[in-house]
Short mmCIF file of C-alpha atoms and ligand atoms in Angstrom, two decimals:
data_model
loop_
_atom_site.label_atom_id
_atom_site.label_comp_id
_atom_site.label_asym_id
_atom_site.label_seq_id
_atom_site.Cartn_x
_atom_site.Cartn_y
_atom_site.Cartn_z
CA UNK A 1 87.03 43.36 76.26
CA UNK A 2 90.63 42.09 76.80
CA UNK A 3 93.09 44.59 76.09
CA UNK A 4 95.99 44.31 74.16
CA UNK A 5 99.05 46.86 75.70
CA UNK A 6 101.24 48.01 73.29
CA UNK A 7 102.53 50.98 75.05
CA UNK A 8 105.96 52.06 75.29
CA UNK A 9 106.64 52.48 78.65
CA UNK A 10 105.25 52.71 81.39
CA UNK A 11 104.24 49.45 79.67
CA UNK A 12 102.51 46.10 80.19
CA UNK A 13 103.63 43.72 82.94
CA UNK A 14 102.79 40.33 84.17
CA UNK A 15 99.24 39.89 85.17
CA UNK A 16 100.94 37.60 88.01
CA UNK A 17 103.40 40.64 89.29
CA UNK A 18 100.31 42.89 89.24
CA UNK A 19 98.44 40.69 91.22
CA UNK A 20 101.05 40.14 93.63
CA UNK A 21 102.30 43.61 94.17
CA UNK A 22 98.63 44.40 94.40
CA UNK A 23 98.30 42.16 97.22
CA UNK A 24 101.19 42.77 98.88
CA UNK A 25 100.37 46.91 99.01
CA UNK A 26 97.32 45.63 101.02
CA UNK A 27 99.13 43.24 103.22
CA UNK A 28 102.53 42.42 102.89
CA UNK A 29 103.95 38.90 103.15
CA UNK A 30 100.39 38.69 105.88
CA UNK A 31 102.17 41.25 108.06
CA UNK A 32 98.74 42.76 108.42
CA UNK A 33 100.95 45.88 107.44
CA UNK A 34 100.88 47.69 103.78
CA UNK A 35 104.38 46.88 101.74
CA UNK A 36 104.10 50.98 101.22
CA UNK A 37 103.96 51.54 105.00
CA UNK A 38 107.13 50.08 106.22
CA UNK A 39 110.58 50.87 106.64
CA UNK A 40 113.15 50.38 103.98
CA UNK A 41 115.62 48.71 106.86
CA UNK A 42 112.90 46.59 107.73
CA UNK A 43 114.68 43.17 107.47
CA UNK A 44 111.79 41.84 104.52
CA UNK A 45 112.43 44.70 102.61
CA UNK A 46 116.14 44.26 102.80
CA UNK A 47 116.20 40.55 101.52
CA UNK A 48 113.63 41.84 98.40
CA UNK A 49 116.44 44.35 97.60
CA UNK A 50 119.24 42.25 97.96
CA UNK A 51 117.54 39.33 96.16
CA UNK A 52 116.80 41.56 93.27
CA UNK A 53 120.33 42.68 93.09
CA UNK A 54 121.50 39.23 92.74
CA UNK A 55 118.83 38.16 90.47
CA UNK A 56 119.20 40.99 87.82
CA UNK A 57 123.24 39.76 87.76
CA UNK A 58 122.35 36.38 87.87
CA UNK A 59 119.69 36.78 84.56
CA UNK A 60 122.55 38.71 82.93
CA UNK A 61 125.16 36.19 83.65
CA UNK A 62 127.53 38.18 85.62
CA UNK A 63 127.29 36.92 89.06
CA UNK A 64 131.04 36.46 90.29
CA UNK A 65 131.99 38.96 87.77
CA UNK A 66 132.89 41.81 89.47
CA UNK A 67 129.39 43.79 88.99
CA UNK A 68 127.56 45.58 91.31
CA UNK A 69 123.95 46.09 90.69
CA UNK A 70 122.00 48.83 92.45
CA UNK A 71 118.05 50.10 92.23
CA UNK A 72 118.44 54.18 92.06
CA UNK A 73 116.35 56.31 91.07
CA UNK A 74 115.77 59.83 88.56
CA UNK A 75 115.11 57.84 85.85
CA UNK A 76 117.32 57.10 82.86
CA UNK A 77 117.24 60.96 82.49
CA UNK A 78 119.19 61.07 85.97
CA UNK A 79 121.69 57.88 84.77
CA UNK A 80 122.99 60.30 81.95
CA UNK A 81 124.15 63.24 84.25
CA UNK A 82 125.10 59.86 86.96
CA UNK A 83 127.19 58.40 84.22
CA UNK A 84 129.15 61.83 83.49
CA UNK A 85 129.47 63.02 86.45
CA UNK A 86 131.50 59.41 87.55
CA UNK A 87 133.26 58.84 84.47
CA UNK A 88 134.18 61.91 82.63
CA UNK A 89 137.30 62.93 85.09
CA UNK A 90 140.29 61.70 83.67
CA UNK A 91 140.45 62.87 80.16
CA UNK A 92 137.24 65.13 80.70
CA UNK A 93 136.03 63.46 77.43
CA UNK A 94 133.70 60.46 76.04
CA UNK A 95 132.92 59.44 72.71
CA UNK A 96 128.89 59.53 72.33
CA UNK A 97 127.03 57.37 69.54
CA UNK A 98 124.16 59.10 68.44
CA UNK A 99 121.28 56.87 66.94
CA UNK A 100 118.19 58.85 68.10
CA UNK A 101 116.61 60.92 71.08
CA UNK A 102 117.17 58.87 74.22
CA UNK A 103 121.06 58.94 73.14
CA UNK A 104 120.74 62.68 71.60
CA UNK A 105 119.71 63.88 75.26
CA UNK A 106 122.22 61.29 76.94
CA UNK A 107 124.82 63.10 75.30
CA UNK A 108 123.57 66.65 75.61
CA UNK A 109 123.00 65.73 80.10
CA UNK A 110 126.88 64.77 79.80
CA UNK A 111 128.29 67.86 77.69
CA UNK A 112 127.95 69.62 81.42
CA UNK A 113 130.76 67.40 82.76
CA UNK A 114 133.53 67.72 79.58
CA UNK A 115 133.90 67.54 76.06
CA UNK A 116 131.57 65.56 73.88
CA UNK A 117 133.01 63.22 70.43
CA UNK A 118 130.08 62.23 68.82
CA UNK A 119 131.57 59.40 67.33
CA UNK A 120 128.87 57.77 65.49
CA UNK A 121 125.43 59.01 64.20
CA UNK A 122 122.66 58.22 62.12
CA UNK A 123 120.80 61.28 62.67
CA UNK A 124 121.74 61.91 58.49
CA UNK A 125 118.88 59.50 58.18
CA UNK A 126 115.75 59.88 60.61
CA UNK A 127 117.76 57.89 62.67
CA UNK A 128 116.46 54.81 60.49
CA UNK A 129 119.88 52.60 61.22
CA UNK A 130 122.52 51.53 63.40
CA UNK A 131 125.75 52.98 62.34
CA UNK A 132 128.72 50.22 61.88
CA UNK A 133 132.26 50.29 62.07
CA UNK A 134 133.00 53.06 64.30
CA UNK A 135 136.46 54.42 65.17
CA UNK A 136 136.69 54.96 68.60
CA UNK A 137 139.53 57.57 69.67
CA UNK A 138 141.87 57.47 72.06
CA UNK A 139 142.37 59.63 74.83
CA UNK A 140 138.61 59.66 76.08
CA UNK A 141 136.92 58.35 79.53
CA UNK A 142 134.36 56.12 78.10
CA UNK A 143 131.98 55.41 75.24
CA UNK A 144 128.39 56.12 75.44
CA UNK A 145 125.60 54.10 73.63
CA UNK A 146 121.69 52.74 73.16
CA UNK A 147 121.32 49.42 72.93
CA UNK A 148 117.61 49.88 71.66
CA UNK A 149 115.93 53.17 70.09
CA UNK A 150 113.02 53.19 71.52
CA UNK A 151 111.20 56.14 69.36
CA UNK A 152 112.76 55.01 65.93
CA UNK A 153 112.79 51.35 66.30
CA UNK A 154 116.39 50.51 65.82
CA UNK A 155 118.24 47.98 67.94
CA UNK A 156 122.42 47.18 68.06
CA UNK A 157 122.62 43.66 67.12
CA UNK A 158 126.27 43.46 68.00
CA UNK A 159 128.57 46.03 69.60
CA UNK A 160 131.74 48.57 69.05
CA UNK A 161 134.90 46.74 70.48
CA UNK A 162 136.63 49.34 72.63
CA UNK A 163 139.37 49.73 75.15
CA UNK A 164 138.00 51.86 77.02
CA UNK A 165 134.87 51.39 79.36
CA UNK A 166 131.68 50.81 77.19
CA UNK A 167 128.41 52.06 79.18
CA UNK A 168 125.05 51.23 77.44
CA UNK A 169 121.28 52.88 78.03
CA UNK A 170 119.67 49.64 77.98
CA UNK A 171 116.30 51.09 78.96
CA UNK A 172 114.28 49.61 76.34
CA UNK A 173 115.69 46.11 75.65
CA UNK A 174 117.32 44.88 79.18
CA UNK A 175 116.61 40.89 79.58
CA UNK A 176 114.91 40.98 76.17
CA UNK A 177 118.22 38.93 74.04
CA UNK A 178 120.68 37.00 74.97
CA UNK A 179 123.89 39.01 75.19
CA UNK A 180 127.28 38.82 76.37
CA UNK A 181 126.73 41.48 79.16
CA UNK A 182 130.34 41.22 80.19
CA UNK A 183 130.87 42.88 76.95
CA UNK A 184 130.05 46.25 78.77
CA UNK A 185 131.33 48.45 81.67
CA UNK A 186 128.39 50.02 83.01
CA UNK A 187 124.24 49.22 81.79
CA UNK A 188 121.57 50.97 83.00
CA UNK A 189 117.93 50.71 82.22
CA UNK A 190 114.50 52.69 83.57
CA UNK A 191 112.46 49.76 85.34
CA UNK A 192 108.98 50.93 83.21
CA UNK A 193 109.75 49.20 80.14
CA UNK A 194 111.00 45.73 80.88
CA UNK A 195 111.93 45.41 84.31
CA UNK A 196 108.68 47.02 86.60
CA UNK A 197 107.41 50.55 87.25
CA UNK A 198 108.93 53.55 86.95
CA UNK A 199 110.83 55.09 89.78
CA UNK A 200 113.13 53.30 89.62
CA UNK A 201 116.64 52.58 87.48
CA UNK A 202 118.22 49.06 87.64
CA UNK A 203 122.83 50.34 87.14
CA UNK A 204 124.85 47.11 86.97
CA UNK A 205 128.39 48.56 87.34
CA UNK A 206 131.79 47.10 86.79
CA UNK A 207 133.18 47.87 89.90
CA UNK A 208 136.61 47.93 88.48
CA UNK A 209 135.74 51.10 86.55
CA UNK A 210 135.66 53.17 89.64
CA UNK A 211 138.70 52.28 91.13
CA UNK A 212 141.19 55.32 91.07
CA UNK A 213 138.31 57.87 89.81
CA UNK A 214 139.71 61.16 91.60
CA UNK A 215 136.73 63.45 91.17
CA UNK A 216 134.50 65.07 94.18
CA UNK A 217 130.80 64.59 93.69
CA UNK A 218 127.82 64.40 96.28
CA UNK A 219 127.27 61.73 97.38
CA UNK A 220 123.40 60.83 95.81
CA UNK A 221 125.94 60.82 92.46
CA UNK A 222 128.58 58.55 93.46
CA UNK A 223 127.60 54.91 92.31
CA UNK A 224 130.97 54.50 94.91
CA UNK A 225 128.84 55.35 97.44
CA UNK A 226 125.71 53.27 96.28
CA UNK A 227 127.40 50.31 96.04
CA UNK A 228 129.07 51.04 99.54
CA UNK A 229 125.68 51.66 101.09
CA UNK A 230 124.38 48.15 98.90
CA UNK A 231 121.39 50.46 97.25
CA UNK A 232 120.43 52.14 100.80
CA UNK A 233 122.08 54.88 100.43
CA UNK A 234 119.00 57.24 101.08
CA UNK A 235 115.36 55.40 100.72
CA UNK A 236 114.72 53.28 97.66
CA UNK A 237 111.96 53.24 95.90
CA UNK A 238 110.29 50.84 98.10
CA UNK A 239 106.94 49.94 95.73
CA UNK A 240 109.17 50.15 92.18
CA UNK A 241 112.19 47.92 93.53
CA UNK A 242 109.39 45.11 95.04
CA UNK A 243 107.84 45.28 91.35
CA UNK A 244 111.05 44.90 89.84
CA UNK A 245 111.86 41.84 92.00
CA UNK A 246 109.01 39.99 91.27
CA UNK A 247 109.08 40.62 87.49
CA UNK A 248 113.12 39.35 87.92
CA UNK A 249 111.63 36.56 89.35
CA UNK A 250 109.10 36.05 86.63
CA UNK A 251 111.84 36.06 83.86
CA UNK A 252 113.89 33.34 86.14
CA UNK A 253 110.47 30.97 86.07
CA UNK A 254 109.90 31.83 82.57
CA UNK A 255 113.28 30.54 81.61
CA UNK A 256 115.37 33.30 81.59
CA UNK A 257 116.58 35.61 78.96
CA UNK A 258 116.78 32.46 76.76
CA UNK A 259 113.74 31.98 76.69
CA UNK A 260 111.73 35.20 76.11
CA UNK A 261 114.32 35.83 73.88
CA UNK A 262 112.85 33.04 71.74
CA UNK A 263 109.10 34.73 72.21
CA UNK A 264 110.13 38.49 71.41
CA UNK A 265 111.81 37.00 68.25
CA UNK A 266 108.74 35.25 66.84
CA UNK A 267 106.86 38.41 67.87
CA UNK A 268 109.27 40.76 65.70
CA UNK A 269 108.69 38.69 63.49
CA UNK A 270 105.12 38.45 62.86
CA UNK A 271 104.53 42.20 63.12
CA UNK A 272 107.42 43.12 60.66
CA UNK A 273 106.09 40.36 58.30
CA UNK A 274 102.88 42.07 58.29
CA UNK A 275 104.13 45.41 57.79
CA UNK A 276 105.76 44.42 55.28
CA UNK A 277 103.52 42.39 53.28
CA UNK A 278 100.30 45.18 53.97
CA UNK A 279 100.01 47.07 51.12
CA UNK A 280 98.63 50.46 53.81
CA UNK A 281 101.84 50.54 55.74
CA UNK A 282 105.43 50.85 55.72
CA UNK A 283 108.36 50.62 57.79
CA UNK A 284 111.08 52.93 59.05
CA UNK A 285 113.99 51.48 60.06
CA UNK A 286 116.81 49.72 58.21
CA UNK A 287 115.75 46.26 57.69
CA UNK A 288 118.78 44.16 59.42
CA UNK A 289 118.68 47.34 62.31
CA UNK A 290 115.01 46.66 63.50
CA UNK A 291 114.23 46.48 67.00
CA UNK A 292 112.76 43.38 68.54
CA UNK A 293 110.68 45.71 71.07
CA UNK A 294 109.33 48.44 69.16
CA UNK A 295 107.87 48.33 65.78
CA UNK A 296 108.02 51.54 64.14
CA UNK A 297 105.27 51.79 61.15
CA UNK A 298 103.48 54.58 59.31
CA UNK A 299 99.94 54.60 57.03
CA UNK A 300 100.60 55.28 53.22
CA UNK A 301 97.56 57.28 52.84
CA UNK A 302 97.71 59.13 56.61
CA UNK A 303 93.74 60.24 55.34
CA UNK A 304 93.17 56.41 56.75
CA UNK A 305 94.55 57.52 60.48
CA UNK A 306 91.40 58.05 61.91
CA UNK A 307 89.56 54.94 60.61
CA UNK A 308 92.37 52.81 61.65
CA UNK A 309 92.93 53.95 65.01
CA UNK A 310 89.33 53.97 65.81
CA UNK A 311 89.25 49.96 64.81
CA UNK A 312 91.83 49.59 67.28
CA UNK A 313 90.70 51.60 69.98
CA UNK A 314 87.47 49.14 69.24
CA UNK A 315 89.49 45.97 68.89
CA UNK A 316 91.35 47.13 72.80
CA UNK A 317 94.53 48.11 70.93
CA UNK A 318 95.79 50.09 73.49
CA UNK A 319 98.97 52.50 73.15
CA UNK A 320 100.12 52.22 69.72
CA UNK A 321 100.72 55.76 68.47
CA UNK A 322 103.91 56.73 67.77
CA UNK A 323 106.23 58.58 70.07
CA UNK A 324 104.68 62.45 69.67
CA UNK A 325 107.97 63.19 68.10
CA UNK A 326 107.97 61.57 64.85
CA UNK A 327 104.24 60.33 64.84
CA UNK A 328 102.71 57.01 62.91
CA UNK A 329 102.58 53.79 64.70
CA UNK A 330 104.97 52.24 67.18
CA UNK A 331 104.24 48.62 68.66
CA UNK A 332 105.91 47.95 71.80
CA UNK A 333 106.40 44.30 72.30
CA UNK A 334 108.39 44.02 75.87
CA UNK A 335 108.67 41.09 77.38
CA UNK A 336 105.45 40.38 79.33
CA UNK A 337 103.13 40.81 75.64
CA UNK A 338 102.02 37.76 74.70
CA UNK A 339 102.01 36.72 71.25
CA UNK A 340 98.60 36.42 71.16
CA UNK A 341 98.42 40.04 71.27
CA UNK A 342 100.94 40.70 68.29
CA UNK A 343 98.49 38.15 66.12
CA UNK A 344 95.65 40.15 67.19
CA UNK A 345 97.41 43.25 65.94
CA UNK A 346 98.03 41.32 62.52
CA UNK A 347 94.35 40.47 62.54
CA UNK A 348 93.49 43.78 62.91
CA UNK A 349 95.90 45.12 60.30
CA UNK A 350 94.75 42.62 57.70
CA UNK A 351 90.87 42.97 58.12
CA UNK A 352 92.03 46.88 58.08
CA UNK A 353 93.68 46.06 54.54
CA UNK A 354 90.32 43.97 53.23
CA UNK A 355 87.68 46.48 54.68
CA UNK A 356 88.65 49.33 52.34
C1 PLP B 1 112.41 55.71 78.09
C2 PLP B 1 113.84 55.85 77.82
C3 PLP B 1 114.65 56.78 78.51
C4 PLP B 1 114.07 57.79 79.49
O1 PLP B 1 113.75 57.24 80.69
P1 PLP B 1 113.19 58.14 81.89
O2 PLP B 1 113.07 57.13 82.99
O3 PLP B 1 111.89 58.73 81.48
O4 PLP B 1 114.21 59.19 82.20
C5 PLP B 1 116.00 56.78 78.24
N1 PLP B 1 116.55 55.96 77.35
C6 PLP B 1 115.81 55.07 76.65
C7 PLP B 1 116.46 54.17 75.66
C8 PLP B 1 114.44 54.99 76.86
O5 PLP B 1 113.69 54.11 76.16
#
């Protein structure tokens, strides 16, 4: 049966990064030695690196800019306490926008490290929207936001303008849209849902930020120090960077972000066309705020749950439950899902609707 990965992350990637990282775990580059099994300064391993440094600033358009990009790791969860613990030293304050969980527990990681503004929140609503037209105050070290809600299925379509540095959780949407990344100070992103496997976290940094930050931290915090050491500071995460590079590599030969861009929108678009036109479901989140990568739906009649998600368990619908937080249905459609799977899903959905 093919299968058809909806999952949220650690999600889908492309069968020909599988295959390759699969091959190169048993013998790398015909080395007759495992890509797991050698060092990290090993001269191969230190071109993949630096080649997936460039590449991720290259995709984004901010090669020559003045960024620094870095493979860390801890997880996004880490990058919130990382993000505080650099930033939050002059005024010992940032202005937080919260629009769901992943933001919520950004916010409540950086409370350790000064005072919190939430500026912005949509929490008044389920977190079903974006909120717009935010005042930004002065006096604070940096605002804080998610580009893409990954539980609630909201997305930014355009950004706050501030004058102070803008850092973005771009975990669930990185090289997904077309964007003017210049437009902020500091992104990070987890590598499981658009960039590779997890262990890993892919910080592009405007280096400028850092200058004149007077603040002792250890050194595994410092993105200072990360960038010094080039993303060697202690061992990377060999297997999760070498992933990441050769699904950096896939975007490049797919196009770019141009491209995919152009697939994830006619994919948002058939599944929200469905859901809306399918008299069984319904949709969450605010119409012009709807995510691109995850499609947050619910049953009408939630009797039907168990009859629907055995026909896709039997039509290889795999992973489309909702986050365990807020339940229903969430399709995750990250870059490497084709859009043969989201007109399966529609298939399924509409002989769903005509079977009862
Ligand atoms: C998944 C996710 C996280 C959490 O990532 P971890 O690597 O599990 O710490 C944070 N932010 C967003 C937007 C996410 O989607």
């Amino acid at each position: 049966m093919i299968m058809h990965n909806f999952s949220s992350g650690p999600s889908i990637l492309p069968e020909t990064v599988i295959q390759q990282a699969a091959k190169n775990v048993l013998n790398f580059n015909n080395s007759g030695l495992s890509l797991i099994e050698i060092s990290h300064r090993d001269l191969a391993f230190v071109e993949i690196i630096n080649s997936a440094r460039n590449l991720a600033l290259e995709l984004l358009n901010l090669k020559d800019k003045g960024y620094s990009a870095l493979f860390l790791q801890g997880g996004a969860s880490l990058e919130f306490v990382r993000v505080a613990s650099n930033l939050m030293c002059l005024n010992k304050r940032a202005g937080y926008i919260n629009t769901g969980t992943w933001a919520q527990n950004a916010q409540n990681e950086a409370s350790y490290f000064g005072e919190i503004l939430e500026i912005a929140s949509s929490k008044d609503k389920n977190y079903s929207y974006i909120p717009k037209n935010i005042n930004v105050p002065n006096n604070i070290d940096y605002v804080h936001l998610t580009a893409n809600n990954t539980i609630y299925g909201t997305q930014f379509k355009s950004f706050p303008k501030v004058n102070v540095p803008l850092v973005c959780d771009m975990s669930s949407d990185i090289f997904s849209r077309v964007l003017d990344f210049s437009q902020f100070d500091l992104i990070y992103a987890c590598a499981q849902k658009n960039v590779g496997t997890s262990g890993v976290n892919l910080v592009v940094i405007k280096n400028e930020i850092l200058n004149n930050l007077e603040r002792k931290i250890p050194n595994i915090m410092s993105y200072q120090k990360h960038i010094e050491k080039e993303s060697m500071y202690n061992t990377p995460s060999v297997f999760s960077v070498y992933v990441s590079y050769l699904t950096l590599n896939w975007i490049k030969n797919m196009g770019g972000i141009k491209a995919l861009e152009s697939e994830n929108n006619k994919k948002a678009h058939l599944i929200y066309s469905e859901i809306d036109r399918n008299n069984l479901f319904y949709g969450t989140a605010n119409t012009e705020d709807r995510s691109t990568m995850n499609a947050v739906f619910y049953l009408k009649d939630d009797r039907l749950e168990t009859k629907f998600n055995n026909l896709c368990k039997n039509e290889g619908i795999y992973g489309i439950q909702g986050h365990r937080t807020v339940g229903g249905y969430r399709a995750s459609m990250y870059n490497a899902l084709p859009i043969s799977s989201v007109e399966h899903l529609v298939n399924v959905m509409q002989h769903f609707e005509k079977s009862l």
